[in-house]
CSV table of C-alpha atoms in Angstrom, one decimal:
chain,number,residue,atom,x,y,z
A,1416,MET,CA,141.6,96.7,67.7
A,1417,ASN,CA,141.2,93.6,65.6
A,1418,SER,CA,138.2,91.3,65.2
A,1419,GLN,CA,139.7,88.7,67.6
A,1420,GLU,CA,139.4,91.3,70.3
A,1421,GLY,CA,135.7,91.5,69.7
A,1422,TYR,CA,135.4,95.2,69.3
A,1423,VAL,CA,134.4,95.7,72.9
A,1424,SER,CA,134.6,98.9,74.9
A,1425,ASP,CA,137.3,99.8,77.4
A,1426,ARG,CA,134.6,99.5,80.0
A,1427,ALA,CA,134.0,95.9,79.0
A,1428,ILE,CA,137.7,95.1,79.0
A,1429,VAL,CA,138.1,96.6,82.5
A,1430,SER,CA,135.1,94.5,83.7
A,1431,MET,CA,136.5,91.3,82.2
A,1432,THR,CA,139.9,91.8,83.9
A,1433,ASN,CA,138.3,92.3,87.3
A,1434,VAL,CA,139.3,89.6,89.7
A,1435,ASN,CA,136.2,87.6,90.7
A,1436,PRO,CA,136.9,84.3,92.5
A,1437,MET,CA,133.2,83.6,93.1
A,1438,ARG,CA,132.4,83.9,89.5
A,1439,GLU,CA,135.3,81.6,88.5
A,1440,THR,CA,134.1,79.0,91.0
A,1441,PHE,CA,130.5,79.3,89.7
A,1442,ASN,CA,131.7,78.9,86.1
A,1443,ALA,CA,133.5,75.8,87.0
A,1444,SER,CA,130.4,74.2,88.6
A,1445,ALA,CA,127.5,76.0,86.9
A,1446,HIS,CA,126.6,72.9,84.9
A,1447,LEU,CA,125.8,71.3,88.2
A,1448,ILE,CA,124.6,73.9,90.7
A,1449,PHE,CA,122.4,75.8,88.3
A,1450,ASN,CA,121.1,72.8,86.5
A,1451,PRO,CA,117.8,71.6,88.1
A,1452,ASP,CA,118.3,68.2,86.4
A,1453,ALA,CA,121.8,67.7,87.7
A,1454,GLU,CA,122.6,65.3,90.5
A,1455,ILE,CA,124.4,67.6,92.9
A,1456,LEU,CA,124.2,67.9,96.7
A,1457,ASN,CA,124.3,71.7,97.1
A,1458,ILE,CA,125.5,72.7,100.6
A,1459,GLY,CA,127.3,75.9,99.4
A,1460,VAL,CA,124.8,78.3,97.8
A,1461,ALA,CA,123.0,80.5,100.3
A,1462,GLN,CA,119.5,79.1,99.9
A,1463,ASN,CA,117.0,78.3,102.7
A,1464,ASP,CA,114.9,75.2,101.9
A,1465,LEU,CA,113.3,74.9,105.3
A,1466,MET,CA,110.1,76.9,104.5
A,1467,GLN,CA,109.2,75.3,101.1
A,1468,ASP,CA,106.1,73.7,102.5
A,1469,VAL,CA,104.7,77.0,103.8
A,1470,LEU,CA,105.7,78.9,100.7
A,1471,LYS,CA,104.2,76.4,98.3
A,1472,ASP,CA,100.8,76.9,99.9
A,1473,LYS,CA,101.0,80.7,100.1
A,1474,VAL,CA,102.4,81.3,96.7
A,1475,SER,CA,99.9,79.1,95.1
A,1476,THR,CA,97.0,81.0,96.6
A,1477,SER,CA,98.6,84.4,95.9
A,1478,LEU,CA,99.4,83.9,92.2
A,1479,GLU,CA,96.4,85.6,90.8
A,1480,PHE,CA,96.6,86.7,87.2
A,1481,GLN,CA,94.6,89.6,85.8
A,1482,ALA,CA,94.5,91.0,82.3
A,1483,LYS,CA,96.2,94.2,83.3
A,1484,ASP,CA,99.3,92.1,84.3
A,1485,THR,CA,100.1,91.8,80.6
A,1486,GLY,CA,101.0,95.5,80.5
A,1487,TYR,CA,104.0,97.4,81.8
A,1488,GLY,CA,104.0,97.8,85.5
A,1489,ASP,CA,105.6,100.6,87.5
A,1490,PRO,CA,109.4,100.6,87.0
A,1491,HIS,CA,109.9,101.6,90.7
A,1492,GLY,CA,107.6,98.8,91.9
A,1493,SER,CA,103.9,99.6,92.4
A,1494,LYS,CA,103.0,102.1,95.1
A,1495,LYS,CA,101.0,99.4,96.8
A,1496,LEU,CA,104.0,97.0,96.9
A,1497,ARG,CA,106.3,99.7,98.2
A,1498,ASP,CA,103.7,100.7,100.8
A,1499,LEU,CA,103.6,97.1,102.0
A,1500,VAL,CA,107.4,96.8,102.1
A,1501,ALA,CA,107.5,100.0,104.1
A,1502,GLY,CA,105.1,98.4,106.6
A,1503,LEU,CA,107.2,95.3,106.8
A,1504,ILE,CA,110.3,97.3,107.5
A,1505,ASN,CA,108.5,99.6,110.0
A,1506,ARG,CA,107.3,96.5,111.9
A,1507,ASN,CA,110.7,94.7,112.0
A,1508,PHE,CA,113.6,97.1,111.6
A,1509,GLN,CA,112.6,99.7,114.3
A,1510,PRO,CA,113.4,102.6,112.0
A,1511,VAL,CA,113.5,106.0,113.8
A,1512,LEU,CA,111.9,107.7,110.8
A,1513,PRO,CA,109.0,105.4,109.5
A,1514,LEU,CA,109.5,104.4,105.9
A,1515,ILE,CA,107.1,105.7,103.3
A,1516,THR,CA,106.6,104.7,99.7
A,1517,ASP,CA,109.0,107.3,98.3
A,1518,HIS,CA,111.9,105.9,100.4
A,1519,ILE,CA,111.8,102.6,98.5
A,1520,LEU,CA,112.8,101.6,95.0
A,1521,THR,CA,112.3,98.0,93.7
A,1522,THR,CA,115.0,96.2,91.7
A,1523,THR,CA,115.6,92.8,90.2
A,1524,GLY,CA,117.4,91.5,93.3
A,1525,ALA,CA,119.7,92.9,96.0
A,1526,GLY,CA,122.7,92.6,93.6
A,1527,ALA,CA,121.0,95.0,91.2
A,1528,ALA,CA,120.4,97.4,94.1
A,1529,VAL,CA,124.1,97.5,94.9
A,1530,PHE,CA,125.0,98.0,91.3
A,1531,PHE,CA,122.7,100.9,90.7
A,1532,LEU,CA,123.6,102.5,94.0
A,1533,THR,CA,127.3,102.2,93.0
A,1534,LEU,CA,126.6,104.0,89.7
A,1535,GLY,CA,124.7,106.7,91.6
A,1536,ILE,CA,127.4,107.5,94.2
A,1537,THR,CA,130.8,106.8,92.5
A,1538,ASN,CA,132.7,107.9,89.5
A,1539,PRO,CA,134.9,105.8,87.2
A,1540,GLY,CA,138.2,105.2,88.9
A,1541,ASP,CA,136.7,105.3,92.4
A,1542,SER,CA,136.9,102.5,95.0
A,1543,VAL,CA,134.5,101.0,97.6
A,1544,LEU,CA,135.8,99.9,100.9
A,1545,VAL,CA,134.2,96.5,101.7
A,1546,ILE,CA,134.2,95.0,105.2
A,1547,ALA,CA,136.0,91.6,104.6
A,1548,PRO,CA,135.7,88.7,104.2
A,1549,TYR,CA,132.8,89.7,102.0
A,1550,TYR,CA,130.1,88.2,99.8
A,1551,GLY,CA,132.0,87.3,96.6
A,1552,ASN,CA,129.4,88.6,94.1
A,1553,PHE,CA,130.2,92.1,95.3
A,1554,ASP,CA,133.1,91.8,92.9
A,1555,SER,CA,130.3,91.8,90.2
A,1556,ASP,CA,127.7,94.0,91.8
A,1557,VAL,CA,130.1,96.8,92.5
A,1558,CYS,CA,132.7,96.4,89.7
A,1559,VAL,CA,131.2,95.1,86.5
A,1560,GLY,CA,130.4,98.0,84.1
A,1561,THR,CA,131.2,100.7,86.7
A,1562,GLN,CA,135.0,101.0,86.4
A,1563,VAL,CA,135.0,101.0,90.2
A,1564,ASP,CA,137.0,98.5,92.3
A,1565,ASN,CA,136.8,97.0,95.8
A,1566,VAL,CA,139.2,97.6,98.6
A,1567,PRO,CA,138.8,95.0,101.4
A,1568,PHE,CA,139.0,96.0,105.0
A,1569,TYR,CA,139.7,93.2,107.5
A,1570,PRO,CA,138.6,94.2,111.1
A,1571,SER,CA,141.3,92.0,112.6
A,1572,VAL,CA,145.0,91.7,111.7
A,1573,THR,CA,144.8,87.9,111.5
A,1574,ASP,CA,141.4,86.6,112.4
A,1575,ASP,CA,139.0,86.3,109.5
A,1576,GLY,CA,136.1,85.7,111.8
A,1577,ASP,CA,136.3,89.0,113.7
A,1578,VAL,CA,133.6,91.6,113.1
A,1579,SER,CA,134.6,94.1,115.8
A,1580,ILE,CA,135.5,97.3,114.0
A,1581,ASP,CA,138.2,99.6,115.2
A,1582,MET,CA,138.6,103.2,114.1
A,1583,ASP,CA,142.4,103.1,114.0
A,1584,ARG,CA,142.4,100.1,111.7
A,1585,LEU,CA,139.8,101.7,109.4
A,1586,GLU,CA,141.9,104.8,109.2
A,1587,GLU,CA,145.1,102.8,108.5
A,1588,CYS,CA,143.3,100.9,105.7
A,1589,PHE,CA,141.9,104.1,104.2
A,1590,GLN,CA,145.3,105.9,104.2
A,1591,ASN,CA,147.2,103.0,102.9
A,1592,ALA,CA,144.7,102.7,100.0
A,1593,LYS,CA,145.0,106.4,99.3
A,1594,GLU,CA,148.7,106.9,99.7
A,1595,LYS,CA,150.2,103.6,98.6
A,1596,ASN,CA,147.8,102.4,96.0
A,1597,ASN,CA,146.3,105.8,94.8
A,1598,LYS,CA,142.7,104.7,95.6
A,1599,ASN,CA,139.9,107.2,95.9
A,1600,ILE,CA,137.5,105.6,98.2
A,1601,LYS,CA,133.9,106.9,97.9
A,1602,ALA,CA,131.8,104.4,100.0
A,1603,VAL,CA,131.8,101.7,102.6
A,1604,LEU,CA,129.9,98.5,101.9
A,1605,ILE,CA,128.9,96.3,104.8
A,1606,THR,CA,126.7,93.2,105.1
A,1607,ASN,CA,124.8,93.0,108.3
A,1608,PRO,CA,124.1,90.2,109.2
A,1609,HIS,CA,127.4,89.3,107.7
A,1610,ASN,CA,127.9,87.1,104.7
A,1611,PRO,CA,129.8,84.7,104.9
A,1612,LEU,CA,130.3,84.8,108.7
A,1613,GLY,CA,126.7,84.8,109.8
A,1614,LYS,CA,127.5,87.3,112.5
A,1615,CYS,CA,125.8,90.6,113.4
A,1616,PHE,CA,127.8,93.8,113.9
A,1617,SER,CA,127.4,95.5,117.3
A,1618,ARG,CA,125.9,98.9,117.6
A,1619,GLU,CA,129.3,100.2,118.6
A,1620,SER,CA,131.0,98.8,115.5
A,1621,LEU,CA,128.3,100.3,113.3
A,1622,GLU,CA,128.7,103.7,115.0
A,1623,THR,CA,132.4,103.4,114.3
A,1624,VAL,CA,131.8,102.8,110.6
A,1625,LEU,CA,129.4,105.8,110.5
A,1626,LYS,CA,131.8,108.2,112.3
A,1627,PHE,CA,134.6,107.1,110.0
A,1628,ALA,CA,132.5,107.6,106.9
A,1629,SER,CA,131.4,111.0,108.1
A,1630,LYS,CA,135.0,112.1,108.7
A,1631,HIS,CA,135.9,111.3,105.0
A,1632,THR,CA,132.4,112.1,103.5
A,1633,LEU,CA,131.9,108.5,102.4
A,1634,HIS,CA,128.6,106.9,101.5
A,1635,VAL,CA,127.6,103.8,103.6
A,1636,ILE,CA,125.7,101.0,102.0
A,1637,SER,CA,124.3,98.5,104.5
A,1638,ASP,CA,123.2,95.2,102.9
A,1639,GLU,CA,120.6,93.9,105.4
A,1640,VAL,CA,119.1,91.0,103.4
A,1641,TYR,CA,119.5,88.5,106.3
A,1642,ALA,CA,118.0,90.9,108.9
A,1643,LEU,CA,115.0,88.6,109.8
A,1644,SER,CA,117.0,85.4,109.7
A,1645,THR,CA,118.7,85.8,113.1
A,1646,PHE,CA,118.5,82.8,115.4
A,1647,SER,CA,121.0,83.1,118.3
A,1648,HIS,CA,118.3,84.7,120.5
A,1649,ILE,CA,116.1,81.6,119.7
A,1650,LEU,CA,118.8,79.2,120.9
A,1651,ASP,CA,119.4,81.3,124.0
A,1652,GLU,CA,116.4,83.2,125.2
A,1653,LYS,CA,118.6,85.2,127.6
A,1654,GLN,CA,120.2,86.9,124.5
A,1655,GLU,CA,118.7,89.8,122.6
A,1656,ASN,CA,118.1,89.7,118.9
A,1657,PRO,CA,121.7,90.5,117.6
A,1658,PHE,CA,120.6,92.5,114.6
A,1659,THR,CA,120.7,96.3,114.5
A,1660,SER,CA,119.6,98.1,111.4
A,1661,LEU,CA,121.2,101.4,110.4
A,1662,LEU,CA,117.6,102.6,110.0
A,1663,SER,CA,117.2,102.3,113.8
A,1664,PHE,CA,119.9,104.8,114.9
A,1665,GLY,CA,118.2,107.7,116.7
A,1666,ASN,CA,121.4,109.7,116.7
A,1667,LEU,CA,122.2,109.1,113.0
A,1668,ASP,CA,122.4,112.8,112.2
A,1669,GLN,CA,124.9,113.2,115.0
A,1670,LEU,CA,127.1,110.5,113.6
A,1671,ILE,CA,126.9,111.3,109.8
A,1672,ASP,CA,125.0,113.2,107.3
A,1673,PRO,CA,122.0,110.9,106.8
A,1674,ALA,CA,122.0,111.6,103.1
A,1675,LEU,CA,125.1,109.3,102.9
A,1676,VAL,CA,123.3,106.3,104.4
A,1677,HIS,CA,121.6,103.7,102.2
A,1678,VAL,CA,120.1,100.2,103.1
A,1679,ILE,CA,119.6,97.2,100.8
A,1680,TYR,CA,116.8,94.6,101.4
A,1681,GLY,CA,115.3,91.8,99.3
A,1682,PHE,CA,113.1,88.8,99.2
A,1683,SER,CA,115.8,86.2,98.5
A,1684,LYS,CA,116.9,85.4,102.0
A,1685,ASP,CA,114.4,86.2,104.7
A,1686,PHE,CA,111.5,85.1,102.4
A,1687,CYS,CA,113.6,82.1,101.0
A,1688,LEU,CA,112.7,83.3,97.5
A,1689,ASN,CA,116.1,83.4,95.7
A,1690,GLY,CA,114.7,82.7,92.3
A,1691,PHE,CA,112.0,85.5,92.5
A,1692,ARG,CA,114.8,88.2,92.0
A,1693,VAL,CA,113.3,91.0,94.0
A,1694,GLY,CA,115.4,93.6,95.9
A,1695,PHE,CA,114.9,97.1,97.3
A,1696,ILE,CA,117.0,100.2,97.8
A,1697,ILE,CA,116.0,102.1,100.9
A,1698,ASP,CA,117.0,105.7,101.1
A,1699,GLN,CA,115.3,108.2,103.4
A,1700,HIS,CA,117.4,111.4,103.1
A,1701,ASN,CA,119.0,111.8,99.7
A,1702,THR,CA,116.4,113.3,97.3
A,1703,LYS,CA,118.8,113.8,94.5
A,1704,LEU,CA,120.0,110.2,94.6
A,1705,ARG,CA,116.5,109.0,94.6
A,1706,GLN,CA,115.8,111.0,91.5
A,1707,TYR,CA,118.7,109.3,89.7
A,1708,LEU,CA,117.6,105.9,90.9
A,1709,LYS,CA,114.1,106.5,89.6
A,1710,SER,CA,115.5,107.4,86.2
A,1711,SER,CA,117.6,104.2,86.1
A,1712,ALA,CA,114.7,102.0,87.3
A,1713,LEU,CA,113.6,101.3,83.7
A,1714,PHE,CA,116.6,98.9,83.5
A,1715,SER,CA,115.7,96.8,86.6
A,1716,TYR,CA,112.1,96.5,87.3
A,1717,ILE,CA,110.1,93.4,88.2
A,1718,SER,CA,107.3,91.9,86.1
A,1719,SER,CA,103.7,93.0,86.6
A,1720,ILE,CA,102.7,89.5,87.7
A,1721,MET,CA,105.5,89.3,90.2
A,1722,ASP,CA,104.5,92.7,91.7
A,1723,ARG,CA,100.9,91.4,92.1
A,1724,LEU,CA,102.1,88.1,93.6
A,1725,LEU,CA,104.2,89.9,96.2
A,1726,ARG,CA,101.4,92.3,97.1
A,1727,ASN,CA,99.0,89.5,97.7
A,1728,MET,CA,101.5,87.8,100.0
A,1729,LEU,CA,102.4,90.9,101.9
A,1730,GLU,CA,98.8,92.0,102.4
A,1731,ASP,CA,98.4,89.1,104.9
A,1732,ALA,CA,100.6,90.7,107.6
A,1733,GLU,CA,99.6,88.0,110.1
A,1734,TRP,CA,100.9,85.3,107.8
A,1735,VAL,CA,104.1,87.3,107.1
A,1736,ASP,CA,104.9,87.7,110.8
A,1737,SER,CA,104.1,84.1,111.5
A,1738,PHE,CA,106.3,83.1,108.6
A,1739,PHE,CA,109.3,84.9,110.0
A,1740,ALA,CA,108.8,83.5,113.5
A,1741,THR,CA,108.6,79.9,112.1
A,1742,ASN,CA,111.6,80.5,109.8
A,1743,GLN,CA,113.8,81.6,112.7
A,1744,ARG,CA,112.8,78.6,114.8
A,1745,ARG,CA,113.6,76.3,111.9
A,1746,ILE,CA,116.9,78.0,111.2
A,1747,ALA,CA,117.8,77.6,114.8
A,1748,ASP,CA,117.0,73.9,114.8
A,1749,ALA,CA,119.0,73.5,111.6
A,1750,TYR,CA,122.0,75.3,113.1
A,1751,LYS,CA,121.9,73.0,116.1
A,1752,CYS,CA,121.8,70.0,113.8
A,1753,ALA,CA,124.7,71.3,111.7
A,1754,THR,CA,127.0,72.1,114.6
A,1755,SER,CA,126.2,68.7,116.2
A,1756,LEU,CA,127.2,67.0,112.9
A,1757,LEU,CA,130.4,69.1,112.7
A,1758,ASP,CA,131.3,68.2,116.3
A,1759,LYS,CA,130.6,64.5,115.5
A,1760,HIS,CA,133.1,64.6,112.6
A,1761,GLY,CA,135.7,66.7,114.5
A,1762,LEU,CA,135.4,69.6,112.2
A,1763,ASN,CA,136.0,73.1,113.6
A,1764,TYR,CA,133.7,76.0,112.7
A,1765,ILE,CA,133.1,79.7,113.4
A,1766,PRO,CA,129.8,80.0,115.3
A,1767,SER,CA,127.2,82.2,113.6
A,1768,GLN,CA,124.1,84.1,114.7
A,1769,ALA,CA,122.1,84.7,111.6
A,1770,GLY,CA,121.7,83.7,108.0
A,1771,HIS,CA,121.8,80.3,106.3
A,1772,PHE,CA,125.4,79.3,106.8
A,1773,LEU,CA,128.5,79.1,108.9
A,1774,MET,CA,132.2,78.9,108.1
A,1775,VAL,CA,133.8,75.4,108.5
A,1776,ASP,CA,137.4,76.0,109.7
A,1777,ALA,CA,139.9,73.6,108.3
A,1778,THR,CA,142.7,76.2,108.3
A,1779,SER,CA,144.8,74.1,110.7
A,1780,HIS,CA,144.8,71.1,108.4
A,1781,PRO,CA,148.4,70.1,107.7
A,1782,LYS,CA,147.7,69.6,104.0
A,1783,ILE,CA,145.9,72.9,103.4
A,1784,SER,CA,148.4,75.8,103.2
A,1785,THR,CA,147.5,77.5,99.9
A,1786,VAL,CA,144.5,78.5,97.9
A,1787,ASP,CA,145.3,75.7,95.5
A,1788,ASP,CA,145.0,73.2,98.4
A,1789,GLU,CA,141.6,74.7,99.3
A,1790,LYS,CA,140.5,74.4,95.6
A,1791,ALA,CA,141.7,70.8,95.6
A,1792,VAL,CA,139.2,70.0,98.4
A,1793,PHE,CA,136.5,71.9,96.5
A,1794,PHE,CA,137.0,69.9,93.3
A,1795,ALA,CA,137.4,66.6,95.2
A,1796,LEU,CA,134.0,67.2,96.7
A,1797,LEU,CA,132.5,68.2,93.4
A,1798,GLU,CA,133.7,64.9,91.9
A,1799,GLN,CA,131.7,63.2,94.6
A,1800,GLY,CA,128.6,65.2,93.8
A,1801,VAL,CA,128.9,67.8,96.6
A,1802,TYR,CA,129.1,71.6,96.1
A,1803,ILE,CA,130.4,73.7,99.0
A,1804,ALA,CA,131.7,77.3,98.8
A,1805,PRO,CA,135.4,77.6,99.3
A,1806,GLY,CA,136.6,80.5,101.5
A,1807,HIS,CA,138.8,82.3,98.9
A,1808,ILE,CA,135.7,83.3,97.0
A,1809,PHE,CA,134.8,85.5,100.0
A,1810,HIS,CA,138.4,86.9,100.1
A,1811,THR,CA,139.4,85.0,103.3
A,1812,ARG,CA,143.1,85.4,103.9
A,1813,LYS,CA,144.0,82.0,105.3
A,1814,PRO,CA,143.2,78.9,103.2
A,1815,GLY,CA,140.9,76.2,104.5
A,1816,TYR,CA,137.6,77.9,105.2
A,1817,PHE,CA,134.4,76.6,103.6
A,1818,ARG,CA,131.0,78.2,103.8
A,1819,LEU,CA,128.5,75.6,104.7
A,1820,THR,CA,124.8,76.2,104.0
A,1821,PHE,CA,122.9,74.4,106.8
A,1822,THR,CA,119.3,75.5,106.0
A,1823,LEU,CA,118.7,72.1,104.3
A,1824,ASP,CA,117.1,68.7,104.9
A,1825,ARG,CA,119.0,66.9,107.6
A,1826,GLN,CA,119.8,64.0,105.4
A,1827,LYS,CA,121.5,66.3,102.9
A,1828,LEU,CA,123.5,67.8,105.7
A,1829,GLU,CA,124.6,64.5,107.0
A,1830,THR,CA,125.7,63.2,103.6
A,1831,GLY,CA,127.4,66.4,102.7
A,1832,LEU,CA,129.4,66.8,105.9
A,1833,SER,CA,130.3,63.1,105.9
A,1834,LYS,CA,131.8,63.5,102.5
A,1835,LEU,CA,133.6,66.7,103.5
A,1836,ALA,CA,135.1,65.0,106.5
A,1837,LYS,CA,136.2,62.0,104.4
A,1838,VAL,CA,137.9,64.2,101.8
A,1839,LEU,CA,139.8,66.1,104.5
A,1840,GLN,CA,140.9,62.8,106.1
A,1841,GLN,CA,142.2,61.5,102.8
A,1842,LEU,CA,144.3,64.5,101.9
């Protein structure tokens, strides 16, 4: 190895060669979307701006500094914080077994939670089966520094918007990965509600995943960070809340060894606090894994002042429950606004039920037939000061999808969609 190669480890080299379309796209636009002083209309990053007025008041009154906050806090998150998070989950996720403090570990964001779980349940050279399309940063969260790779599983042969999971297709994907590509799959990773589709998996589909994982002794990681951002039941009161947590399965031990099931949660999405960087690993049945996670917690624990701030917010359970109810109503209204604007511009989309986004569907556009064509639309919009997330960063198979974040000010939506429609017309 010579100096031009940087004297880096094999692990680093593997990480740098890992395919990561989302990271490439972010790198091309980071000077705009991550620069608070840049003039950019961001309708692509999953951020909910609808509750900023409510949060400003609450955070301001909760940010109490004490001298003890200058010292180290608990690497796992304080007992009080984890008690409060347990209460939050117990009130809203309908867990069969109520959460207690020891079931929860605090991390610097949900991405860190996925990373440390991956280290705890896989070996170098293993693979994780990810329900696809999938959140693009899983290419980092799962793969960077772990020597583990992702194997996408598409529920439908051709439809990237389908989230109905079939056992035979799961088996086919698993066997192909094993026999044709020499993959040793150790876990299944699912986002529910789904990112980027904004849909919730049915209980039947989730049971299929659990049975499949049980058959092959695979871990199941359920990323549930949008659990309390559902809105389809707000739009239609005849519908039930579409979200089902893996924590709520009363027959879990009949479907799979519960020690193989792990849930991710965080404050970025439901609490609209992306920049606070706080996530949680929830594990109720795997004592040995929790012991490992506690030992690795030193590398990913939140600041003492952040711990205190969150405790002060969560202690007001009445405010928290009111916050979620208001947030869901506002998301529902924003979704109606977004779909109305899309209809006005003649833009197709995949309907969603939860989260901050939906997928605009321009796959039938005659001038979009390759990923390069999709990228051309992305860069044309960027030149006009608009950032939208192109579908290929979520590993969609057909070019022409764009993930639109609609939890924004109406004027921003109108401007962004007007420019998107114009770019597509001018291709």
